[in-house]
PDB file of C-alpha atoms and ligand atoms in Angstrom:
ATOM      1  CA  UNK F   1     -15.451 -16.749 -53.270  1.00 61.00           C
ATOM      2  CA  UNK F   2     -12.748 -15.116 -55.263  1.00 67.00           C
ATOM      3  CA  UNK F   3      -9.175 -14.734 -53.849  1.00 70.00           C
ATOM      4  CA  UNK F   4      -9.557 -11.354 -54.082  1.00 70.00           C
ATOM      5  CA  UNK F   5     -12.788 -11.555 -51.731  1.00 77.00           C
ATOM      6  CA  UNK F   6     -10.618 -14.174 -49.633  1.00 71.00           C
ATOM      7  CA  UNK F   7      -8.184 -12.363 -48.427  1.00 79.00           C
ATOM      8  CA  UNK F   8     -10.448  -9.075 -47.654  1.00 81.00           C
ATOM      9  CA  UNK F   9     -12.555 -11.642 -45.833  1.00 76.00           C
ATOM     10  CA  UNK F  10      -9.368 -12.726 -43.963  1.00 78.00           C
ATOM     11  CA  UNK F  11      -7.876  -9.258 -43.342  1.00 80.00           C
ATOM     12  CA  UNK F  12     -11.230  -8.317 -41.970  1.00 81.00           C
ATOM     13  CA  UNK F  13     -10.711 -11.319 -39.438  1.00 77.00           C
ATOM     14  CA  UNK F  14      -6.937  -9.969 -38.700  1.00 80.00           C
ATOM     15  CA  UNK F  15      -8.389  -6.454 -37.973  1.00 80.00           C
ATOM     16  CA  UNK F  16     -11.053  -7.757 -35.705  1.00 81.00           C
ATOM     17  CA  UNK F  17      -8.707 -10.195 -33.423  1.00 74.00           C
ATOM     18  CA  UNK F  18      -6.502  -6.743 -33.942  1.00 74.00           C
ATOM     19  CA  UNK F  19      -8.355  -4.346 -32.134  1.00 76.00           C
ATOM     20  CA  UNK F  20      -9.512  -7.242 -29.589  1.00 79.00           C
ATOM     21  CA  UNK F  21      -6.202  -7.604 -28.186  1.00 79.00           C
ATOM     22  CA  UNK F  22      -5.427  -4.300 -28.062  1.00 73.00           C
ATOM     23  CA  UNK F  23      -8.617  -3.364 -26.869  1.00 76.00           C
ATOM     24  CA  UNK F  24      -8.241  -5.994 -23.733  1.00 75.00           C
ATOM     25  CA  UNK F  25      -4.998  -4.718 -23.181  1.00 72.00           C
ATOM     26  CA  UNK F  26      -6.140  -1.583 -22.674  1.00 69.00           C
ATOM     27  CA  UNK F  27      -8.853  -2.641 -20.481  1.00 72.00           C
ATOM     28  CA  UNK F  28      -5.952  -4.566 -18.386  1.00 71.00           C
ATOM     29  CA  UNK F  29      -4.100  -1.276 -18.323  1.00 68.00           C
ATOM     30  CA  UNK F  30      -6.654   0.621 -17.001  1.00 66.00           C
ATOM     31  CA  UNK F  31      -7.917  -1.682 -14.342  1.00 63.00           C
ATOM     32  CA  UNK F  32      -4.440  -2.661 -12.797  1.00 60.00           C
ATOM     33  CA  UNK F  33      -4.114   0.090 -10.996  1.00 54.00           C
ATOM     34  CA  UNK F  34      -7.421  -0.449  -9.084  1.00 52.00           C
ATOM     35  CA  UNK F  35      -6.414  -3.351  -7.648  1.00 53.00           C
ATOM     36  CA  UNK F  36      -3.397  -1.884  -5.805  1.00 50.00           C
ATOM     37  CA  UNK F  37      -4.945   0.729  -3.942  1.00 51.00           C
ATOM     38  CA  UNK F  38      -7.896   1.802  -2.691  1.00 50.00           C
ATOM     39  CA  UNK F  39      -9.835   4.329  -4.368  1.00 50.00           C
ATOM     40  CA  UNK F  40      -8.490   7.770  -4.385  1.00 50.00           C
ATOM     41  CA  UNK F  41     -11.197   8.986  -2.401  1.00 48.00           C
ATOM     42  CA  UNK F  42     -10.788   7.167   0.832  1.00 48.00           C
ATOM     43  CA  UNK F  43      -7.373   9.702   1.495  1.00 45.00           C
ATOM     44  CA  UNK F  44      -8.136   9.785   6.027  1.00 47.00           C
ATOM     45  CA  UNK F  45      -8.599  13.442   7.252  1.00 42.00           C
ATOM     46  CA  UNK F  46      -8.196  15.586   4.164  1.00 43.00           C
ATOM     47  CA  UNK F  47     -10.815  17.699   5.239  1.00 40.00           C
ATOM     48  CA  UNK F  48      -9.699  17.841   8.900  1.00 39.00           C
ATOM     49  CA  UNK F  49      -7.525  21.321   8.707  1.00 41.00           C
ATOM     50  CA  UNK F  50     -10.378  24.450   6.916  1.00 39.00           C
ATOM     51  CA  UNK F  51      -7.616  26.758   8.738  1.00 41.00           C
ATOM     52  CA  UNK F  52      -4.473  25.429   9.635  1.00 38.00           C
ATOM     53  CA  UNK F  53      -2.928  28.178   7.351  1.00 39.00           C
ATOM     54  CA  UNK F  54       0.394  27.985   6.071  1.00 40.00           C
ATOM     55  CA  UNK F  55       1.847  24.809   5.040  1.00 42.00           C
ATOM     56  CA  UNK F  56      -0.924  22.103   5.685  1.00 38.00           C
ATOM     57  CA  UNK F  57       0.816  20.203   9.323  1.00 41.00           C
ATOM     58  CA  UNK F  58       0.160  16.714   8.510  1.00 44.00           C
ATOM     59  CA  UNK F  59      -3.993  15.622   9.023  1.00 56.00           C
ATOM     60  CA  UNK F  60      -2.321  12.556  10.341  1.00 49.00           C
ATOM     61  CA  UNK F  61      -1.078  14.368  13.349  1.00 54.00           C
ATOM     62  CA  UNK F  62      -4.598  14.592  14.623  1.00 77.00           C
ATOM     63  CA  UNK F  63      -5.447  11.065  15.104  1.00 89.00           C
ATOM     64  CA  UNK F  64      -6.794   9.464  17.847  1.00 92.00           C
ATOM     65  CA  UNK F  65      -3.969   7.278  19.613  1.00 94.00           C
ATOM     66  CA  UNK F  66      -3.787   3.872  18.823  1.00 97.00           C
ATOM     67  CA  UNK F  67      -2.828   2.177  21.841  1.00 96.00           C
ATOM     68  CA  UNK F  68      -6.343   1.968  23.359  1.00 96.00           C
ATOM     69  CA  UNK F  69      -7.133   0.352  20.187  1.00 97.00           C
ATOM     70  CA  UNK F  70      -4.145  -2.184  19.559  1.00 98.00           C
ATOM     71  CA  UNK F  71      -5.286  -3.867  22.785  1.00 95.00           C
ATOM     72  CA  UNK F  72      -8.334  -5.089  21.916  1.00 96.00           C
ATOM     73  CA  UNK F  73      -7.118  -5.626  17.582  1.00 98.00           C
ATOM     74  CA  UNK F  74      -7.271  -8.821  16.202  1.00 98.00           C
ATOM     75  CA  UNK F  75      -3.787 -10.337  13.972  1.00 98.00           C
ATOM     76  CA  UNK F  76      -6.247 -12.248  12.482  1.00 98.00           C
ATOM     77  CA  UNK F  77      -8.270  -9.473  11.211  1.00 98.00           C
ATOM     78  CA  UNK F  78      -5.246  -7.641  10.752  1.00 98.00           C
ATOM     79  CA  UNK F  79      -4.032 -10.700   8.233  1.00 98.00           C
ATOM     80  CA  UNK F  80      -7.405 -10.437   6.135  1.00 98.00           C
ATOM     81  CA  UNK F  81      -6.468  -6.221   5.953  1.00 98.00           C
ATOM     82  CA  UNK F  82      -2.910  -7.046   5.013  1.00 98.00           C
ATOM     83  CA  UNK F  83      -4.440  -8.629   1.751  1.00 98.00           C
ATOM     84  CA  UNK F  84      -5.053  -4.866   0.279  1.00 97.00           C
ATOM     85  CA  UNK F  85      -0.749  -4.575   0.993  1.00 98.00           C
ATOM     86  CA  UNK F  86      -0.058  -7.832  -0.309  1.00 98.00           C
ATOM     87  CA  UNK F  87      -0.081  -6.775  -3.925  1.00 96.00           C
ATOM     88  CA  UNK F  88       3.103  -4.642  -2.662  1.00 98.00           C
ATOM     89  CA  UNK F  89       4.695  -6.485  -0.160  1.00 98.00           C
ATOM     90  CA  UNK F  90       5.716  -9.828   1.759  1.00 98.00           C
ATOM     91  CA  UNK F  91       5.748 -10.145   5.687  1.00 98.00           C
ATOM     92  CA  UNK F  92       7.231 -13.212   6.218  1.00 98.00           C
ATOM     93  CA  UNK F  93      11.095 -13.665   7.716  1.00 98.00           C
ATOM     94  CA  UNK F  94      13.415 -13.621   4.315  1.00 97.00           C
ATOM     95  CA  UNK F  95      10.413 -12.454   1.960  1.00 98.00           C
ATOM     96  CA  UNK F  96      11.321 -10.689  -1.051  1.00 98.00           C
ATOM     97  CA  UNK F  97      11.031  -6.767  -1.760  1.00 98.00           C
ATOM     98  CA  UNK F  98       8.125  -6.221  -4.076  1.00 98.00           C
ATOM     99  CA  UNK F  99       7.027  -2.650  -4.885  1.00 98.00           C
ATOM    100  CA  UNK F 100       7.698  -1.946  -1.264  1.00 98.00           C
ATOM    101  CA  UNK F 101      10.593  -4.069   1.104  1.00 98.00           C
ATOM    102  CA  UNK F 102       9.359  -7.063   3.125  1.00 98.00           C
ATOM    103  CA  UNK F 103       7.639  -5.766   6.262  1.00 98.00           C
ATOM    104  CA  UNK F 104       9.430  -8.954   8.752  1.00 98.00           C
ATOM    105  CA  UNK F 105      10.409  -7.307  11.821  1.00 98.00           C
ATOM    106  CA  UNK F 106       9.490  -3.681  10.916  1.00 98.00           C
ATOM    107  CA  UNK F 107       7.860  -2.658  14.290  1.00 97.00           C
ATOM    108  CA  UNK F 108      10.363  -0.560  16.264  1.00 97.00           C
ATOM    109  CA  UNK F 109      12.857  -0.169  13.174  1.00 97.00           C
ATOM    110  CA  UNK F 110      14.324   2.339  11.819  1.00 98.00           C
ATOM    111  CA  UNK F 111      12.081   4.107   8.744  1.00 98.00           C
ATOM    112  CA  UNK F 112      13.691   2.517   5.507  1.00 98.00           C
ATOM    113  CA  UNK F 113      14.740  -0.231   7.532  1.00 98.00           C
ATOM    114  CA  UNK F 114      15.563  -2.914   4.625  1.00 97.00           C
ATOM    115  CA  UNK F 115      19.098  -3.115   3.438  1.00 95.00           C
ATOM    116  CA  UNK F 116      19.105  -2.396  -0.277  1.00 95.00           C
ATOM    117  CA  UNK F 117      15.598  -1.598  -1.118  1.00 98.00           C
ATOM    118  CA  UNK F 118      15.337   1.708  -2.827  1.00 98.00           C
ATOM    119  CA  UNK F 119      13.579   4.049  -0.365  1.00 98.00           C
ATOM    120  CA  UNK F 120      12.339   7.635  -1.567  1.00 98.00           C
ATOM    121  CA  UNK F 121      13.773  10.449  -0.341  1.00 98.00           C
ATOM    122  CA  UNK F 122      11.820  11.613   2.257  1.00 98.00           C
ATOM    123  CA  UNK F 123      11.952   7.617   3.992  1.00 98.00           C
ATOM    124  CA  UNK F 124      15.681   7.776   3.944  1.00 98.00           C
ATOM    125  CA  UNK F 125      15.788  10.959   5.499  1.00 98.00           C
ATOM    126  CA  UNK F 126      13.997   9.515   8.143  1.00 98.00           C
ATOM    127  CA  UNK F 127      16.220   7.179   8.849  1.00 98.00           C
ATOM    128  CA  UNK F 128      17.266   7.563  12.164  1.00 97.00           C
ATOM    129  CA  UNK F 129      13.750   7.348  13.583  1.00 98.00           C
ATOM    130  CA  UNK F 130      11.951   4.772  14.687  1.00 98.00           C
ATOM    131  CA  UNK F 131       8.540   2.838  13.846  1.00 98.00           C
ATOM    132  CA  UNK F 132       6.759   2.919  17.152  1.00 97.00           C
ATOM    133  CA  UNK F 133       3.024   2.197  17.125  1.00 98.00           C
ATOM    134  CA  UNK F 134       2.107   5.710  16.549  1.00 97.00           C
ATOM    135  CA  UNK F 135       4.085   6.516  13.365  1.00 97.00           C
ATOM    136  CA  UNK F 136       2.619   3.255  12.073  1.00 98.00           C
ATOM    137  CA  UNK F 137      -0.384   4.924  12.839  1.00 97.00           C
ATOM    138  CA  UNK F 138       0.008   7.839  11.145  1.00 97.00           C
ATOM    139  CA  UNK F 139       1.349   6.190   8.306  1.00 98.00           C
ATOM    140  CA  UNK F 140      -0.813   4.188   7.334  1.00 98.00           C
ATOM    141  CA  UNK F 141      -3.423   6.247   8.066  1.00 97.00           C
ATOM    142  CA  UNK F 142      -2.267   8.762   5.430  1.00 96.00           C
ATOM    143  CA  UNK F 143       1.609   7.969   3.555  1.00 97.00           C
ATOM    144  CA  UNK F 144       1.480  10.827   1.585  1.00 97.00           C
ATOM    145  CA  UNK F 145       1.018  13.129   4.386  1.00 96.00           C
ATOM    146  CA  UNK F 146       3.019  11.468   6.705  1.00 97.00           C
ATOM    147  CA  UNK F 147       5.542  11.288   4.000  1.00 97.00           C
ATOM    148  CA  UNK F 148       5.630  13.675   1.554  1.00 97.00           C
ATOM    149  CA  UNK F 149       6.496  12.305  -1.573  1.00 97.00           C
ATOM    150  CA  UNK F 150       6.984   8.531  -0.368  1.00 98.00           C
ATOM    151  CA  UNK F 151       6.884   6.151  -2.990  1.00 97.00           C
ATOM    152  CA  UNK F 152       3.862   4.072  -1.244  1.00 98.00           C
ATOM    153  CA  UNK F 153       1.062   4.821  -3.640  1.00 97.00           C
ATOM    154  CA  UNK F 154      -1.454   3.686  -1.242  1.00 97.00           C
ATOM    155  CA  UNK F 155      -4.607   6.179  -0.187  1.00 96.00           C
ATOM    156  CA  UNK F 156      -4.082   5.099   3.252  1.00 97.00           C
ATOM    157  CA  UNK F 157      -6.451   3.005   6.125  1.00 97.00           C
ATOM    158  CA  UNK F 158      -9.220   5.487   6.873  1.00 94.00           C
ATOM    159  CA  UNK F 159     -10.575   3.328  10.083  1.00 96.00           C
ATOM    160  CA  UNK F 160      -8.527   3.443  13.036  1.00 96.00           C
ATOM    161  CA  UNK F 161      -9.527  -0.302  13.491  1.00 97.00           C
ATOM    162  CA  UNK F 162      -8.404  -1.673  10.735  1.00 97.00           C
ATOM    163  CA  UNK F 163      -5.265   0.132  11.071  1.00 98.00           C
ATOM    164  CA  UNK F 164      -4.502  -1.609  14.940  1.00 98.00           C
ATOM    165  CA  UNK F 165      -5.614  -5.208  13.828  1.00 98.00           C
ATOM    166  CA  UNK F 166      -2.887  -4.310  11.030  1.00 98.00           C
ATOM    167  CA  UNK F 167      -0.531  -3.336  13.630  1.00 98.00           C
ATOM    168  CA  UNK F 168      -1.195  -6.200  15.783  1.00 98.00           C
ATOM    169  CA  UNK F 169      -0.475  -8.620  12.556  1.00 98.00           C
ATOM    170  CA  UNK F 170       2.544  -7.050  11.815  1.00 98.00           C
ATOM    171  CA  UNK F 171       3.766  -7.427  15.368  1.00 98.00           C
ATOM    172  CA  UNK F 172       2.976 -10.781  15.025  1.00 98.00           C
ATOM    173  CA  UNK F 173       5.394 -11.044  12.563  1.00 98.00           C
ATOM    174  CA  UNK F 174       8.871 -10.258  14.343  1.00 98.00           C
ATOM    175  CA  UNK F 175      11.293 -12.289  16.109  1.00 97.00           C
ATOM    176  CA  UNK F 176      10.563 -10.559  19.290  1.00 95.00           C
ATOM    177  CA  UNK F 177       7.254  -8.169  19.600  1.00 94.00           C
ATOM    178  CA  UNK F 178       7.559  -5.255  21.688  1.00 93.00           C
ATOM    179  CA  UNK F 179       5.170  -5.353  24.277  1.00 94.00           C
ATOM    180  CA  UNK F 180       2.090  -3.381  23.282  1.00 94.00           C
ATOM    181  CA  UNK F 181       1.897   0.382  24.931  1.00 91.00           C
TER     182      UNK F 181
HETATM  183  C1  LIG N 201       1.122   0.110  -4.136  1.00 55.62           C
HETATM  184  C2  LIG N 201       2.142  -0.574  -3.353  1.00 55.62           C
HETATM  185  C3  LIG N 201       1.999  -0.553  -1.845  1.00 55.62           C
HETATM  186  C4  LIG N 201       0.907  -0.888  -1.072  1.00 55.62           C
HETATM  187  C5  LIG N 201      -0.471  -1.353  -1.544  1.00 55.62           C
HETATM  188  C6  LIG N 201       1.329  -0.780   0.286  1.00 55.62           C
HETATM  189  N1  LIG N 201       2.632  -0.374   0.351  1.00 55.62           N
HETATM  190 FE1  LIG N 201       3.740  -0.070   2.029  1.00 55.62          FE
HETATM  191  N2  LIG N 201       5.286   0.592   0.913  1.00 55.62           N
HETATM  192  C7  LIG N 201       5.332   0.624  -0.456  1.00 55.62           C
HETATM  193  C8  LIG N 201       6.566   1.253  -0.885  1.00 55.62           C
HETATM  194  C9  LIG N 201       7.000   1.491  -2.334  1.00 55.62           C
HETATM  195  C10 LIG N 201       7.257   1.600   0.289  1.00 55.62           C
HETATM  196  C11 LIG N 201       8.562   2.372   0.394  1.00 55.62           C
HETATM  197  C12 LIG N 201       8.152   3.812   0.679  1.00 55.62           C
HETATM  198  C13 LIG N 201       9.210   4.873   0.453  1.00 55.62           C
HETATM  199  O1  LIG N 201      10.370   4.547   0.201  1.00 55.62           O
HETATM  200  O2  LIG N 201       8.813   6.053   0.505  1.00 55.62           O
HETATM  201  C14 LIG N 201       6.426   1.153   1.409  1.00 55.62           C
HETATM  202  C15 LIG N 201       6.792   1.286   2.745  1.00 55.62           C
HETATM  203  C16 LIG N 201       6.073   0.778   3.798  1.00 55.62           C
HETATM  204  C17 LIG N 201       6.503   0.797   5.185  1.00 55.62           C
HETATM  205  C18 LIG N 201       7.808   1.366   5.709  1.00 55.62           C
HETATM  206  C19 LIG N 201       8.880   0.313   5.596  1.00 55.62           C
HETATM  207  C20 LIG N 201      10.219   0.770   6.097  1.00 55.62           C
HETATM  208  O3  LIG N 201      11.167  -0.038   6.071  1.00 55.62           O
HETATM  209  O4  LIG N 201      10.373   1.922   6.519  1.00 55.62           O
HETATM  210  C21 LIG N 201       5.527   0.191   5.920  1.00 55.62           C
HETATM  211  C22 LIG N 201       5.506  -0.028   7.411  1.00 55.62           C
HETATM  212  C23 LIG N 201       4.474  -0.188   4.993  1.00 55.62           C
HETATM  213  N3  LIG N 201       4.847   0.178   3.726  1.00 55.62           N
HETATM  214  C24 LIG N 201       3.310  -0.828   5.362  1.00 55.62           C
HETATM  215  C25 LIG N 201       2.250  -1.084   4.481  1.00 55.62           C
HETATM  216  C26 LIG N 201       1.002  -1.670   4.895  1.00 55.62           C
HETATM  217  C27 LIG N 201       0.680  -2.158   6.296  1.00 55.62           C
HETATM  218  C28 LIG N 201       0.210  -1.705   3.788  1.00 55.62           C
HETATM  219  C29 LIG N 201      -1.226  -2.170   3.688  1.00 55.62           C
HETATM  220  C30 LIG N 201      -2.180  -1.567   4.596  1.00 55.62           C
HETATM  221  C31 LIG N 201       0.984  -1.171   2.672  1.00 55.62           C
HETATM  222  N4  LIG N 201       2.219  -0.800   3.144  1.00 55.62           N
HETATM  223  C32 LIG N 201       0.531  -1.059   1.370  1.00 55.62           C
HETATM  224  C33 LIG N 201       4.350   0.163  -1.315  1.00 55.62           C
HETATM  225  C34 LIG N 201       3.072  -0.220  -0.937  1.00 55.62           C
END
Protein backbone atom coordinates (compact mmCIF):
# COMPACT_ATOMS: atom_id res chain seq x y z
CA UNK A 1 0.00 0.00 0.00
CA UNK A 2 1.35 3.37 -0.87
CA UNK A 3 1.41 6.23 1.72
CA UNK A 4 -0.66 8.00 -0.33
CA UNK A 5 -3.34 5.03 -0.19
CA UNK A 6 -2.40 4.88 3.69
CA UNK A 7 -3.49 7.73 4.85
CA UNK A 8 -6.88 7.83 2.61
CA UNK A 9 -7.31 4.39 4.12
CA UNK A 10 -6.80 6.00 7.58
CA UNK A 11 -8.85 9.18 7.02
CA UNK A 12 -11.60 6.93 5.84
CA UNK A 13 -11.31 5.20 9.39
CA UNK A 14 -11.31 8.89 11.12
CA UNK A 15 -14.52 9.77 9.14
CA UNK A 16 -16.25 6.59 10.06
CA UNK A 17 -15.49 6.67 14.07
CA UNK A 18 -16.48 10.56 13.07
CA UNK A 19 -19.89 10.30 12.21
CA UNK A 20 -20.28 7.32 14.88
CA UNK A 21 -19.85 9.52 17.71
CA UNK A 22 -21.71 12.11 16.52
CA UNK A 23 -24.27 10.00 15.30
CA UNK A 24 -24.69 8.31 19.02
CA UNK A 25 -24.70 11.56 20.39
CA UNK A 26 -27.41 12.48 18.60
CA UNK A 27 -29.25 9.42 19.31
CA UNK A 28 -28.48 10.27 23.21
CA UNK A 29 -29.90 13.71 22.53
CA UNK A 30 -32.92 12.67 21.23
CA UNK A 31 -33.80 9.94 23.63
CA UNK A 32 -33.02 11.88 26.95
CA UNK A 33 -35.86 13.56 27.00
CA UNK A 34 -38.05 10.39 26.96
CA UNK A 35 -36.89 9.24 29.93
CA UNK A 36 -38.00 12.26 32.01
CA UNK A 37 -41.48 12.38 31.23
CA UNK A 38 -44.08 10.53 30.09
CA UNK A 39 -45.17 10.75 26.67
CA UNK A 40 -46.81 13.88 25.60
CA UNK A 41 -49.92 12.22 25.03
CA UNK A 42 -50.90 11.03 28.43
CA UNK A 43 -51.71 15.16 29.33
CA UNK A 44 -55.20 14.02 32.10
CA UNK A 45 -58.48 15.70 30.90
CA UNK A 46 -57.51 17.71 27.84
CA UNK A 47 -60.52 16.78 26.23
CA UNK A 48 -62.76 17.27 29.29
CA UNK A 49 -64.00 21.10 28.50
CA UNK A 50 -65.71 20.97 24.23
CA UNK A 51 -67.43 24.30 25.74
CA UNK A 52 -66.10 25.86 28.62
CA UNK A 53 -65.66 29.03 26.40
CA UNK A 54 -63.45 31.69 27.26
CA UNK A 55 -60.24 31.06 28.86
CA UNK A 56 -60.01 27.16 29.28
CA UNK A 57 -60.74 26.91 33.67
CA UNK A 58 -58.25 24.40 34.53
CA UNK A 59 -59.42 20.41 33.35
CA UNK A 60 -57.84 19.70 36.66
CA UNK A 61 -60.61 21.38 38.49
CA UNK A 62 -62.90 18.58 37.51
CA UNK A 63 -61.36 15.72 39.20
CA UNK A 64 -62.76 13.34 41.26
CA UNK A 65 -61.62 14.02 45.02
CA UNK A 66 -58.90 12.21 46.27
CA UNK A 67 -59.60 11.56 49.73
CA UNK A 68 -61.80 8.46 49.14
CA UNK A 69 -58.86 7.28 47.32
CA UNK A 70 -55.78 8.19 49.65
CA UNK A 71 -57.40 5.86 52.20
CA UNK A 72 -57.13 2.83 50.67
CA UNK A 73 -53.33 4.03 48.50
CA UNK A 74 -50.45 2.17 49.06
CA UNK A 75 -46.70 4.29 49.99
CA UNK A 76 -45.36 1.39 48.67
CA UNK A 77 -46.92 1.64 45.37
CA UNK A 78 -46.65 5.18 45.64
CA UNK A 79 -42.56 4.62 46.01
CA UNK A 80 -42.47 2.40 42.71
CA UNK A 81 -44.62 5.70 40.93
CA UNK A 82 -42.18 8.13 42.47
CA UNK A 83 -39.47 6.39 40.20
CA UNK A 84 -40.99 8.37 36.96
CA UNK A 85 -40.13 11.84 39.48
CA UNK A 86 -36.95 10.59 40.54
CA UNK A 87 -35.09 11.68 37.45
CA UNK A 88 -36.15 15.31 38.86
CA UNK A 89 -36.19 15.13 42.35
CA UNK A 90 -35.09 13.67 45.89
CA UNK A 91 -37.62 12.99 48.84
CA UNK A 92 -35.55 12.24 51.50
CA UNK A 93 -34.93 14.82 54.71
CA UNK A 94 -31.75 17.12 53.46
CA UNK A 95 -31.91 15.76 49.71
CA UNK A 96 -30.58 17.93 47.16
CA UNK A 97 -32.62 20.16 44.54
CA UNK A 98 -32.39 18.50 41.18
CA UNK A 99 -34.43 19.89 38.26
CA UNK A 100 -37.15 20.37 40.79
CA UNK A 101 -36.45 21.06 44.98
CA UNK A 102 -36.45 18.03 47.29
CA UNK A 103 -40.06 17.04 47.99
CA UNK A 104 -39.17 16.21 52.24
CA UNK A 105 -41.98 17.57 54.07
CA UNK A 106 -43.93 19.15 51.15
CA UNK A 107 -47.50 18.04 52.19
CA UNK A 108 -49.28 21.02 53.78
CA UNK A 109 -46.48 23.62 52.66
CA UNK A 110 -46.56 26.47 51.18
CA UNK A 111 -46.32 26.17 47.00
CA UNK A 112 -42.49 26.90 46.32
CA UNK A 113 -41.83 25.81 49.66
CA UNK A 114 -37.84 25.22 49.37
CA UNK A 115 -35.62 28.03 50.41
CA UNK A 116 -33.47 28.96 47.43
CA UNK A 117 -34.63 26.78 44.68
CA UNK A 118 -35.59 28.79 41.68
CA UNK A 119 -39.39 28.50 41.36
CA UNK A 120 -41.22 29.84 38.09
CA UNK A 121 -43.30 32.50 38.26
CA UNK A 122 -46.54 31.33 38.53
CA UNK A 123 -45.22 28.80 41.82
CA UNK A 124 -43.95 31.84 43.58
CA UNK A 125 -46.97 33.64 43.13
CA UNK A 126 -48.56 31.01 44.82
CA UNK A 127 -46.81 31.26 47.60
CA UNK A 128 -48.98 31.89 50.27
CA UNK A 129 -51.10 28.80 49.61
CA UNK A 130 -50.92 25.69 50.79
CA UNK A 131 -50.36 21.95 49.46
CA UNK A 132 -53.35 20.16 50.85
CA UNK A 133 -54.23 16.79 49.33
CA UNK A 134 -56.33 18.26 46.70
CA UNK A 135 -53.90 20.72 45.04
CA UNK A 136 -51.50 17.77 45.03
CA UNK A 137 -54.15 16.31 43.23
CA UNK A 138 -54.64 18.59 40.77
CA UNK A 139 -51.15 19.03 40.27
CA UNK A 140 -50.01 16.24 39.51
CA UNK A 141 -52.73 15.33 37.68
CA UNK A 142 -52.04 18.10 35.14
CA UNK A 143 -48.85 20.92 36.16
CA UNK A 144 -49.29 22.80 33.27
CA UNK A 145 -52.84 23.45 33.85
CA UNK A 146 -52.71 23.73 37.32
CA UNK A 147 -49.81 25.96 36.77
CA UNK A 148 -49.55 27.79 33.89
CA UNK A 149 -46.21 28.05 32.81
CA UNK A 150 -44.53 26.00 35.80
CA UNK A 151 -41.26 24.83 35.10
CA UNK A 152 -42.27 20.97 35.86
CA UNK A 153 -42.07 19.53 32.40
CA UNK A 154 -43.94 16.55 33.39
CA UNK A 155 -47.36 15.43 31.30
CA UNK A 156 -48.90 14.75 34.53
CA UNK A 157 -50.46 11.25 36.42
CA UNK A 158 -53.51 10.47 34.32
CA UNK A 159 -54.90 7.68 36.98
CA UNK A 160 -56.29 8.98 40.03
CA UNK A 161 -54.65 5.87 41.73
CA UNK A 162 -51.47 6.29 41.05
CA UNK A 163 -51.70 9.81 41.95
CA UNK A 164 -53.04 8.86 45.93
CA UNK A 165 -50.44 5.96 46.40
CA UNK A 166 -48.06 9.01 45.34
CA UNK A 167 -49.63 11.11 47.86
CA UNK A 168 -49.60 8.59 50.49
CA UNK A 169 -45.59 8.12 49.79
CA UNK A 170 -44.96 11.54 49.99
CA UNK A 171 -46.77 11.81 53.30
CA UNK A 172 -44.73 9.21 54.35
CA UNK A 173 -41.98 11.28 53.96
CA UNK A 174 -42.46 14.26 56.56
CA UNK A 175 -41.57 14.71 60.04
CA UNK A 176 -45.12 14.76 61.04
CA UNK A 177 -48.01 13.56 58.40
CA UNK A 178 -51.16 15.28 58.56
CA UNK A 179 -53.76 13.00 59.24
CA UNK A 180 -55.40 11.89 56.00
CA UNK A 181 -58.95 13.79 55.17
C1 LIG B 1 -38.78 16.81 34.44
C2 LIG B 1 -38.54 17.09 35.85
C3 LIG B 1 -39.66 16.80 36.83
C4 LIG B 1 -40.38 15.64 37.00
C5 LIG B 1 -40.26 14.33 36.21
C6 LIG B 1 -41.24 15.86 38.11
N1 LIG B 1 -41.07 17.12 38.61
FE1 LIG B 1 -42.03 17.96 40.19
N2 LIG B 1 -41.11 19.72 39.84
C7 LIG B 1 -40.16 19.95 38.89
C8 LIG B 1 -39.81 21.36 38.89
C9 LIG B 1 -38.79 22.03 37.96
C10 LIG B 1 -40.59 21.96 39.89
C11 LIG B 1 -40.68 23.44 40.23
C12 LIG B 1 -41.92 23.94 39.50
C13 LIG B 1 -42.04 25.45 39.33
O1 LIG B 1 -41.24 26.20 39.90
O2 LIG B 1 -42.95 25.84 38.58
C14 LIG B 1 -41.40 20.89 40.48
C15 LIG B 1 -42.28 21.08 41.54
C16 LIG B 1 -42.96 20.07 42.18
C17 LIG B 1 -43.78 20.24 43.36
C18 LIG B 1 -44.03 21.55 44.10
C19 LIG B 1 -42.91 21.77 45.08
C20 LIG B 1 -43.07 23.03 45.88
O3 LIG B 1 -42.21 23.30 46.74
O4 LIG B 1 -44.02 23.79 45.67
C21 LIG B 1 -44.27 19.01 43.69
C22 LIG B 1 -45.18 18.67 44.85
C23 LIG B 1 -43.77 18.08 42.70
N3 LIG B 1 -42.97 18.76 41.81
C24 LIG B 1 -44.04 16.73 42.70
C25 LIG B 1 -43.65 15.85 41.68
C26 LIG B 1 -44.02 14.46 41.64
C27 LIG B 1 -44.81 13.73 42.71
C28 LIG B 1 -43.51 13.96 40.48
C29 LIG B 1 -43.67 12.56 39.93
C30 LIG B 1 -45.02 12.06 39.79
C31 LIG B 1 -42.79 15.04 39.82
N4 LIG B 1 -42.90 16.17 40.58
C32 LIG B 1 -42.11 14.92 38.61
C33 LIG B 1 -39.63 19.01 38.02
C34 LIG B 1 -40.11 17.73 37.84
Amino acid sequence: MSTFEFNKFAAAILLAGIIAMVSSFIAEELIKPTKLAQPAYVIAGVEAHPAAGGAAAPPAAELEPIGPLLAKANAAEGANVAKQCAACHTFDKGGPNRVGPNLFGVIGSVHGHVEGFAFSKVMEGMHDKKWDYEALNKFLANPKAYAPGTKMTFAGLRKAEQRADVIVFLRSKMDSPPPLP
